[in-house]
XYZ file of C-alpha atoms in Angstrom:
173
model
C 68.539 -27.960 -224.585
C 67.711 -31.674 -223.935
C 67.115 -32.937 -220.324
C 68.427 -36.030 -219.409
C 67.458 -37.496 -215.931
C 70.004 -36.149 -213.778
C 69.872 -32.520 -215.031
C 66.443 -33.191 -215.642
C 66.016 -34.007 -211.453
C 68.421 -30.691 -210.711
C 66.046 -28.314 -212.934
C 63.205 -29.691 -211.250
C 63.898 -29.407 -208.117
C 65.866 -25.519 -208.370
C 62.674 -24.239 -208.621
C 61.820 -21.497 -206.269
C 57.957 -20.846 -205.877
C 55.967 -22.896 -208.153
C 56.046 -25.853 -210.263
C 52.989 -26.257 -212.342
C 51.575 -28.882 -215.095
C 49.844 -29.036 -218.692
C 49.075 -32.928 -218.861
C 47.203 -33.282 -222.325
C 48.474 -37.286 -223.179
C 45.974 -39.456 -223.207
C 47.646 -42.317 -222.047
C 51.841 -42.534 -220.852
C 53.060 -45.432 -221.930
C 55.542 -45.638 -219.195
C 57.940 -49.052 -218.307
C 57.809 -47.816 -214.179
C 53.949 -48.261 -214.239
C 53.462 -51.130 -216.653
C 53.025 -53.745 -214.048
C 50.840 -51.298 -211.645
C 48.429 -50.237 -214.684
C 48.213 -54.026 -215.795
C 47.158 -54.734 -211.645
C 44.474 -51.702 -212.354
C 43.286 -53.449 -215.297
C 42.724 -56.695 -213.573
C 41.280 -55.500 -210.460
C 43.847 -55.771 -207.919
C 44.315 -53.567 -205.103
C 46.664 -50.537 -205.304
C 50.120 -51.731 -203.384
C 50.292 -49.125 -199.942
C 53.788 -47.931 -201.108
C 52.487 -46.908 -204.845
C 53.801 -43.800 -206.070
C 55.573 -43.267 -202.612
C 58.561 -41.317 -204.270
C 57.407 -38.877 -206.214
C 54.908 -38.300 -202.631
C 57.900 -37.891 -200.532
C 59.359 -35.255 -203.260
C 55.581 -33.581 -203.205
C 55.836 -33.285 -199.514
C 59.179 -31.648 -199.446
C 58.479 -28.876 -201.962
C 55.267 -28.036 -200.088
C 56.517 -28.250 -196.880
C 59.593 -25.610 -198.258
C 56.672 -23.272 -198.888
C 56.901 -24.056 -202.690
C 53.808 -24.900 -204.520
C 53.179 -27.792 -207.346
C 49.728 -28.275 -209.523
C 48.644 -29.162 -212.835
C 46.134 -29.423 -215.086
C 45.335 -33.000 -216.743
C 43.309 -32.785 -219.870
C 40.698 -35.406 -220.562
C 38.116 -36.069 -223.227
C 35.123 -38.614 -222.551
C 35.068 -41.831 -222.265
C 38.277 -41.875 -219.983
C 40.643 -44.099 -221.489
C 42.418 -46.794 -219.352
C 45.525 -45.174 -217.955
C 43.391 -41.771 -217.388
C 41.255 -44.499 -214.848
C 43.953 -45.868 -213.908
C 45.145 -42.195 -212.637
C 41.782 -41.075 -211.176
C 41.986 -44.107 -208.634
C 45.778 -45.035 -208.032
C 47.326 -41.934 -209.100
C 46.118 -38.533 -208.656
C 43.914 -38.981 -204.928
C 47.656 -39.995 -203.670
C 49.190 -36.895 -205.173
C 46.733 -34.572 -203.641
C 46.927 -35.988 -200.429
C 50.769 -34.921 -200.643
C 50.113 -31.377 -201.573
C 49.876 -31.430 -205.427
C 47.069 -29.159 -206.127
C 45.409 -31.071 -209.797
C 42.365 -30.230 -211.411
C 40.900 -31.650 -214.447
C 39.870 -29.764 -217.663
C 37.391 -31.540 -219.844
C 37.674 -31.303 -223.142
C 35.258 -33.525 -224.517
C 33.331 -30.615 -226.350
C 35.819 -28.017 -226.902
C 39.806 -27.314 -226.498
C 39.656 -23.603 -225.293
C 42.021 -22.384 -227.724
C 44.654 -24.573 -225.799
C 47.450 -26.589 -227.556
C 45.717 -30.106 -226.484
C 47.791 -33.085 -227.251
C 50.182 -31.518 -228.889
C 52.769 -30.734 -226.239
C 52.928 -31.516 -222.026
C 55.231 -28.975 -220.522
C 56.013 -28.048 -216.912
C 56.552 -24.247 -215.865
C 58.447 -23.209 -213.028
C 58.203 -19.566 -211.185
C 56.642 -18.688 -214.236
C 60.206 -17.842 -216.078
C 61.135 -21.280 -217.216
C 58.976 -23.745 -219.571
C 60.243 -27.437 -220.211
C 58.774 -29.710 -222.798
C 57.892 -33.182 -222.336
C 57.672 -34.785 -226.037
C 55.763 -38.241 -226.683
C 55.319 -40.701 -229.177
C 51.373 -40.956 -230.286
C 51.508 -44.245 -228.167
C 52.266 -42.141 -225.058
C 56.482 -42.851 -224.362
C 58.602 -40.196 -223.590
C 60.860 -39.401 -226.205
C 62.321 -36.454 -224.591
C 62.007 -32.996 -222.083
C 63.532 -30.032 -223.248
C 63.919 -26.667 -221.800
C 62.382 -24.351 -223.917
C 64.294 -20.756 -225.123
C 61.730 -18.809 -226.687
C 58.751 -16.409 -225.380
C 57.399 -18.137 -222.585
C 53.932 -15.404 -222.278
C 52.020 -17.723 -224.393
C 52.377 -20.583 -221.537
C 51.293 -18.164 -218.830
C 47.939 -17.700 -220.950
C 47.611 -21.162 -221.553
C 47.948 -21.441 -217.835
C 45.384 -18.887 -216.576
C 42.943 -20.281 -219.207
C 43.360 -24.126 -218.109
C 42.855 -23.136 -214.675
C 40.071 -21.179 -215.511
C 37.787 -24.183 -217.254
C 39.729 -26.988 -214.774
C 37.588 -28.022 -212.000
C 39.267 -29.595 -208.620
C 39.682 -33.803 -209.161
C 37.136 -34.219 -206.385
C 34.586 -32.205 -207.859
C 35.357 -33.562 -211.254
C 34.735 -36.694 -209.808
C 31.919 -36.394 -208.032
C 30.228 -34.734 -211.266
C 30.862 -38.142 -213.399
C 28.937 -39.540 -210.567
């Protein structure tokens, strides 16, 4: 079943413990951020309100005692959105409650699904995938009907090789 953005919003936000990521793009080529990545790019400073929204949504599901995380994949070198994440995007995230840690896959995939598919996974019963184009655009999110184990492995095994963004960060020196 497809996901548009209003029943997209209401699955998203029906979830009842946890809410948790597979980010394996390595770029989103999303029209929302165009004109913040394109600031990135040329230096300017990150506007005080950026990514205020989806912080404010982060806040509330922590704050209901729900948790949110993810994983985001990335292979060395970074490529300019994945920068563009590590400084305007993710610090802001964490700082509302979104627990993210980054798996490197420079050197191996860990028998995970890597670029092929993003998907969200809530209270570990539902799985929704987010489908690109190769240049990063959404082309759809879909709720997924068949044996959702395989996700839970693919979970525990991300998290497993992930390290926290700060230490991640402060490794790449």
């Amino acid at each position: 079943m497809l996901l548009g953005g209003d029943e997209w919003r209401r699955t998203f936000d029906a979830y009842e413990r946890d809410a948790w990521r597979f980010e394996a793009q390595p770029t989103y080529t999303m029209p929302k951020e165009a004109d913040n990545v394109a600031r990135f790019l040329h230096g300017e400073p990150k506007p005080a309100d950026h990514n205020a929204r989806w912080h404010e949504r982060v806040h509330a599901y922590v704050t209901s005692g729900r948790t949110i995380g993810r994983v985001r994949v990335v292979r060395q070198p970074l490529t300019d959105y994945q920068r563009y994440q590590f400084a305007w995007g993710i610090p802001g995230n964490i700082a509302a409650g979104e627990d993210i840690r980054i798996l490197d896959a420079t050197q191996r995939d860990y028998g995970l699904p890597l670029s092929e598919i993003d998907w969200w996974r809530f209270d570990d019963t539902h799985v929704v995938h987010l489908n690109f184009r190769p240049d990063g655009t959404q082309i759809s999110r879909e709720m997924f009907a068949g044996d959702t184990s395989p996700y839970l492995e693919w979970k525990r095994i991300a998290l497993a090789h992930s390290l926290p963004f700060s230490k991640y960060v402060n490794e790449l020196g």
